[in-house]
Amino acid sequence: MTAVIHAKERKSFTNSSRRKARKQGQIPAVIYGKKQENKAILVSESELLKILREQGRNAMLNIQLDGENHQALLYELQHDPMKNTIIHADFYVVDMDDEVDIEVPIVLIGEAKGVREGGVLQQTTHEVEVRAKPAYIPSAIEVDVTNLEIDDTIHVQDIQTDGQFKILDEPETVVATILPPENEDLDTADEQKSEEKEDGAVEE
């Protein structure tokens, strides 16, 4: 579903004008693309936050600017590290028939069998780069870990894409694994130490 976000051209670029815009609930931004010249704009902070909350970062956007509609994706967000607020946004105008490369988050679903047996689920890859036409960009990629047992691993090559998008990361990249219980690691270490002591005693 395409989300509408209203924008207006930004004509002042001073620090004071940016601060004033943010106080008024506007976020300084830029819109650009292959066939779209770079243009500084202001967008509604409340509209953008609602879209991020309800549809995610990869939502298709209809940016309404100067009476024209621009199909775009949110390309980059800049945050204030102290206030955790958005201070700038980049929007990339897309052609719906052209593929684009974009980062997509990975969400693990299900309770792994190995976790029920005491193992620990470790997710090492939280997002992957995807190539797809804008209409087929997923908001997130769900990976079912229900059948994972202790020491099992899921790689990028194990993710099903249904042919609608292609994952560009290396196929061998580890997404998630089930680590053995910590006490099991300790038991194994103790066994190894005992064996080493026994071997030493035999040699003497």
Short mmCIF file of C-alpha atoms in Angstrom, two decimals:
data_model
loop_
_atom_site.label_atom_id
_atom_site.label_comp_id
_atom_site.label_asym_id
_atom_site.label_seq_id
_atom_site.Cartn_x
_atom_site.Cartn_y
_atom_site.Cartn_z
CA MET A 1 0.00 0.00 0.00
CA THR A 2 1.31 3.42 -0.97
CA ALA A 3 1.46 5.97 1.83
CA VAL A 4 0.89 9.66 1.18
CA ILE A 5 3.25 12.22 2.60
CA HIS A 6 2.89 15.95 2.00
CA ALA A 7 5.93 18.08 1.24
CA LYS A 8 6.81 21.63 0.36
CA GLU A 9 9.93 23.13 -1.16
CA ARG A 10 12.54 24.36 1.29
CA LYS A 11 13.91 27.75 0.33
CA SER A 12 15.96 28.70 3.38
CA PHE A 13 19.04 26.72 4.42
CA THR A 14 20.25 28.48 7.56
CA ASN A 15 20.60 26.66 10.86
CA SER A 16 17.94 28.89 12.39
CA SER A 17 15.46 28.05 9.62
CA ARG A 18 16.06 24.32 10.14
CA ARG A 19 15.51 24.66 13.88
CA LYS A 20 12.33 26.67 13.26
CA ALA A 21 11.04 24.03 10.84
CA ARG A 22 11.60 21.23 13.36
CA LYS A 23 9.78 23.19 16.08
CA GLN A 24 6.85 23.48 13.67
CA GLY A 25 6.78 19.72 13.13
CA GLN A 26 8.60 19.76 9.79
CA ILE A 27 11.64 17.65 8.87
CA PRO A 28 14.25 19.00 6.43
CA ALA A 29 14.69 16.52 3.59
CA VAL A 30 15.83 16.06 0.01
CA ILE A 31 14.13 14.29 -2.88
CA TYR A 32 16.08 13.02 -5.90
CA GLY A 33 16.25 10.24 -8.49
CA LYS A 34 17.48 9.27 -11.95
CA LYS A 35 14.90 11.51 -13.59
CA GLN A 36 14.33 13.82 -10.64
CA GLU A 37 16.66 16.70 -9.92
CA ASN A 38 17.73 17.17 -6.32
CA LYS A 39 15.27 19.34 -4.46
CA ALA A 40 15.34 20.42 -0.82
CA ILE A 41 11.96 19.93 0.84
CA LEU A 42 10.17 19.88 4.17
CA VAL A 43 7.93 16.96 5.17
CA SER A 44 5.50 16.46 8.03
CA GLU A 45 7.17 14.76 10.98
CA SER A 46 3.88 13.28 12.21
CA GLU A 47 3.08 11.79 8.79
CA LEU A 48 6.54 10.26 8.44
CA LEU A 49 6.52 8.79 11.95
CA LYS A 50 3.07 7.27 11.37
CA ILE A 51 4.26 5.63 8.15
CA LEU A 52 7.37 4.23 9.83
CA ARG A 53 5.29 2.89 12.71
CA GLU A 54 2.51 1.33 10.62
CA GLN A 55 4.21 0.30 7.37
CA GLY A 56 7.92 0.21 8.09
CA ARG A 57 10.91 1.92 6.56
CA ASN A 58 10.49 0.34 3.10
CA ALA A 59 6.94 1.54 2.47
CA MET A 60 6.18 2.92 -0.98
CA LEU A 61 5.58 6.65 -0.66
CA ASN A 62 3.52 9.06 -2.70
CA ILE A 63 5.21 12.38 -2.01
CA GLN A 64 2.90 15.22 -2.95
CA LEU A 65 4.98 18.26 -3.87
CA ASP A 66 3.90 21.37 -5.79
CA GLY A 67 0.80 19.66 -7.15
CA GLU A 68 2.77 16.65 -8.41
CA ASN A 69 2.97 13.07 -7.13
CA HIS A 70 6.36 11.38 -6.76
CA GLN A 71 6.64 7.63 -6.16
CA ALA A 72 9.57 7.31 -3.79
CA LEU A 73 11.31 5.25 -1.15
CA LEU A 74 12.84 6.46 2.09
CA TYR A 75 16.55 6.11 1.35
CA GLU A 76 18.18 7.46 4.50
CA LEU A 77 17.28 8.87 7.91
CA GLN A 78 19.49 10.96 10.16
CA HIS A 79 18.79 11.06 13.89
CA ASP A 80 19.82 13.32 16.73
CA PRO A 81 21.75 10.86 18.96
CA MET A 82 20.93 12.81 22.12
CA LYS A 83 17.20 13.40 21.55
CA ASN A 84 16.57 10.33 19.34
CA THR A 85 14.59 12.47 16.91
CA ILE A 86 14.71 12.59 13.10
CA ILE A 87 16.68 15.59 11.85
CA HIS A 88 16.87 14.83 8.10
CA ALA A 89 15.50 12.42 5.49
CA ASP A 90 16.46 11.41 1.95
CA PHE A 91 13.78 10.25 -0.50
CA TYR A 92 14.64 8.44 -3.74
CA VAL A 93 12.17 8.72 -6.62
CA VAL A 94 11.76 5.35 -8.33
CA ASP A 95 10.49 3.98 -11.61
CA MET A 96 8.04 1.21 -10.77
CA ASP A 97 9.44 -0.90 -13.63
CA ASP A 98 13.08 -0.65 -12.50
CA GLU A 99 14.70 -2.78 -9.81
CA VAL A 100 16.28 -1.08 -6.82
CA ASP A 101 18.70 -2.26 -4.14
CA ILE A 102 17.58 -1.69 -0.56
CA GLU A 103 18.23 -2.96 2.97
CA VAL A 104 15.45 -5.11 4.44
CA PRO A 105 15.25 -6.26 8.09
CA ILE A 106 15.13 -9.95 9.02
CA VAL A 107 12.58 -11.02 11.64
CA LEU A 108 12.86 -14.43 13.29
CA ILE A 109 9.54 -16.14 14.01
CA GLY A 110 8.60 -19.26 15.95
CA GLU A 111 10.12 -20.92 19.00
CA ALA A 112 13.09 -23.05 18.05
CA LYS A 113 13.16 -26.68 19.17
CA GLY A 114 16.73 -26.15 20.34
CA VAL A 115 15.65 -23.27 22.59
CA ARG A 116 13.01 -25.48 24.21
CA GLU A 117 15.82 -27.94 24.93
CA GLY A 118 17.89 -25.27 26.67
CA GLY A 119 19.85 -23.82 23.74
CA VAL A 120 20.30 -20.12 23.00
CA LEU A 121 19.07 -18.51 19.78
CA GLN A 122 21.66 -16.12 18.35
CA GLN A 123 20.80 -13.86 15.40
CA THR A 124 23.96 -12.64 13.68
CA THR A 125 22.42 -10.98 10.61
CA HIS A 126 19.62 -8.48 11.20
CA GLU A 127 19.17 -7.13 7.68
CA VAL A 128 20.09 -8.05 4.12
CA GLU A 129 20.38 -6.14 0.87
CA VAL A 130 17.56 -6.94 -1.53
CA ARG A 131 17.06 -6.24 -5.24
CA ALA A 132 13.47 -5.94 -6.41
CA LYS A 133 10.97 -3.80 -8.23
CA PRO A 134 9.47 -1.25 -5.83
CA ALA A 135 6.09 -3.01 -5.66
CA TYR A 136 7.74 -6.22 -4.45
CA ILE A 137 10.07 -4.84 -1.78
CA PRO A 138 9.16 -6.58 1.49
CA SER A 139 8.79 -4.52 4.64
CA ALA A 140 10.62 -7.35 6.42
CA ILE A 141 11.75 -10.91 5.72
CA GLU A 142 10.38 -13.49 8.14
CA VAL A 143 12.56 -16.51 8.89
CA ASP A 144 10.95 -19.45 10.70
CA VAL A 145 13.29 -21.00 13.27
CA THR A 146 10.80 -23.50 14.72
CA ASN A 147 12.65 -26.60 13.50
CA LEU A 148 16.14 -25.46 14.48
CA GLU A 149 17.86 -27.80 16.91
CA ILE A 150 20.98 -27.18 18.99
CA ASP A 151 23.98 -26.41 16.73
CA ASP A 152 21.69 -25.89 13.70
CA THR A 153 22.27 -22.80 11.56
CA ILE A 154 20.24 -20.87 8.99
CA HIS A 155 22.14 -19.20 6.15
CA VAL A 156 21.05 -16.57 3.64
CA GLN A 157 20.76 -19.30 1.00
CA ASP A 158 18.05 -20.97 3.12
CA ILE A 159 15.69 -17.98 2.91
CA GLN A 160 12.74 -18.45 0.56
CA THR A 161 12.08 -15.43 -1.69
CA ASP A 162 9.25 -16.71 -3.95
CA GLY A 163 11.09 -15.15 -6.88
CA GLN A 164 9.78 -11.66 -6.12
CA PHE A 165 13.10 -10.35 -4.87
CA LYS A 166 16.75 -11.37 -4.82
CA ILE A 167 19.01 -11.27 -1.77
CA LEU A 168 22.43 -9.85 -2.67
CA ASP A 169 24.31 -10.95 0.46
CA GLU A 170 26.67 -13.93 0.22
CA PRO A 171 24.68 -17.21 0.34
CA GLU A 172 26.89 -18.59 3.14
CA THR A 173 26.18 -15.63 5.43
CA VAL A 174 24.90 -16.90 8.79
CA VAL A 175 21.50 -15.52 9.77
CA ALA A 176 20.87 -17.38 13.02
CA THR A 177 22.14 -20.36 14.99
CA ILE A 178 21.20 -22.29 18.12
CA LEU A 179 24.05 -22.32 20.62
CA PRO A 180 24.33 -25.15 23.15
CA PRO A 181 23.41 -24.43 26.78
CA GLU A 182 26.16 -22.75 28.77
CA ASN A 183 26.27 -25.56 31.33
CA GLU A 184 26.80 -28.01 28.47
CA ASP A 185 29.82 -26.00 27.38
CA LEU A 186 31.16 -26.11 30.93
CA ASP A 187 30.59 -29.86 31.18
CA THR A 188 32.46 -30.38 27.91
CA ALA A 189 35.34 -28.24 29.15
CA ASP A 190 35.50 -30.20 32.42
CA GLU A 191 35.53 -33.48 30.49
CA GLN A 192 38.40 -32.25 28.34
CA LYS A 193 40.39 -31.20 31.42
CA SER A 194 39.78 -34.58 33.04
CA GLU A 195 40.93 -36.38 29.90
CA GLU A 196 44.08 -34.23 29.76
CA LYS A 197 44.88 -35.06 33.39
CA GLU A 198 44.35 -38.77 32.76
CA ASP A 199 46.58 -38.65 29.68
CA GLY A 200 49.27 -36.91 31.71
CA ALA A 201 49.07 -39.51 34.46
CA VAL A 202 49.43 -42.35 31.95
CA GLU A 203 52.51 -40.76 30.38
CA GLU A 204 54.18 -40.50 33.79
#
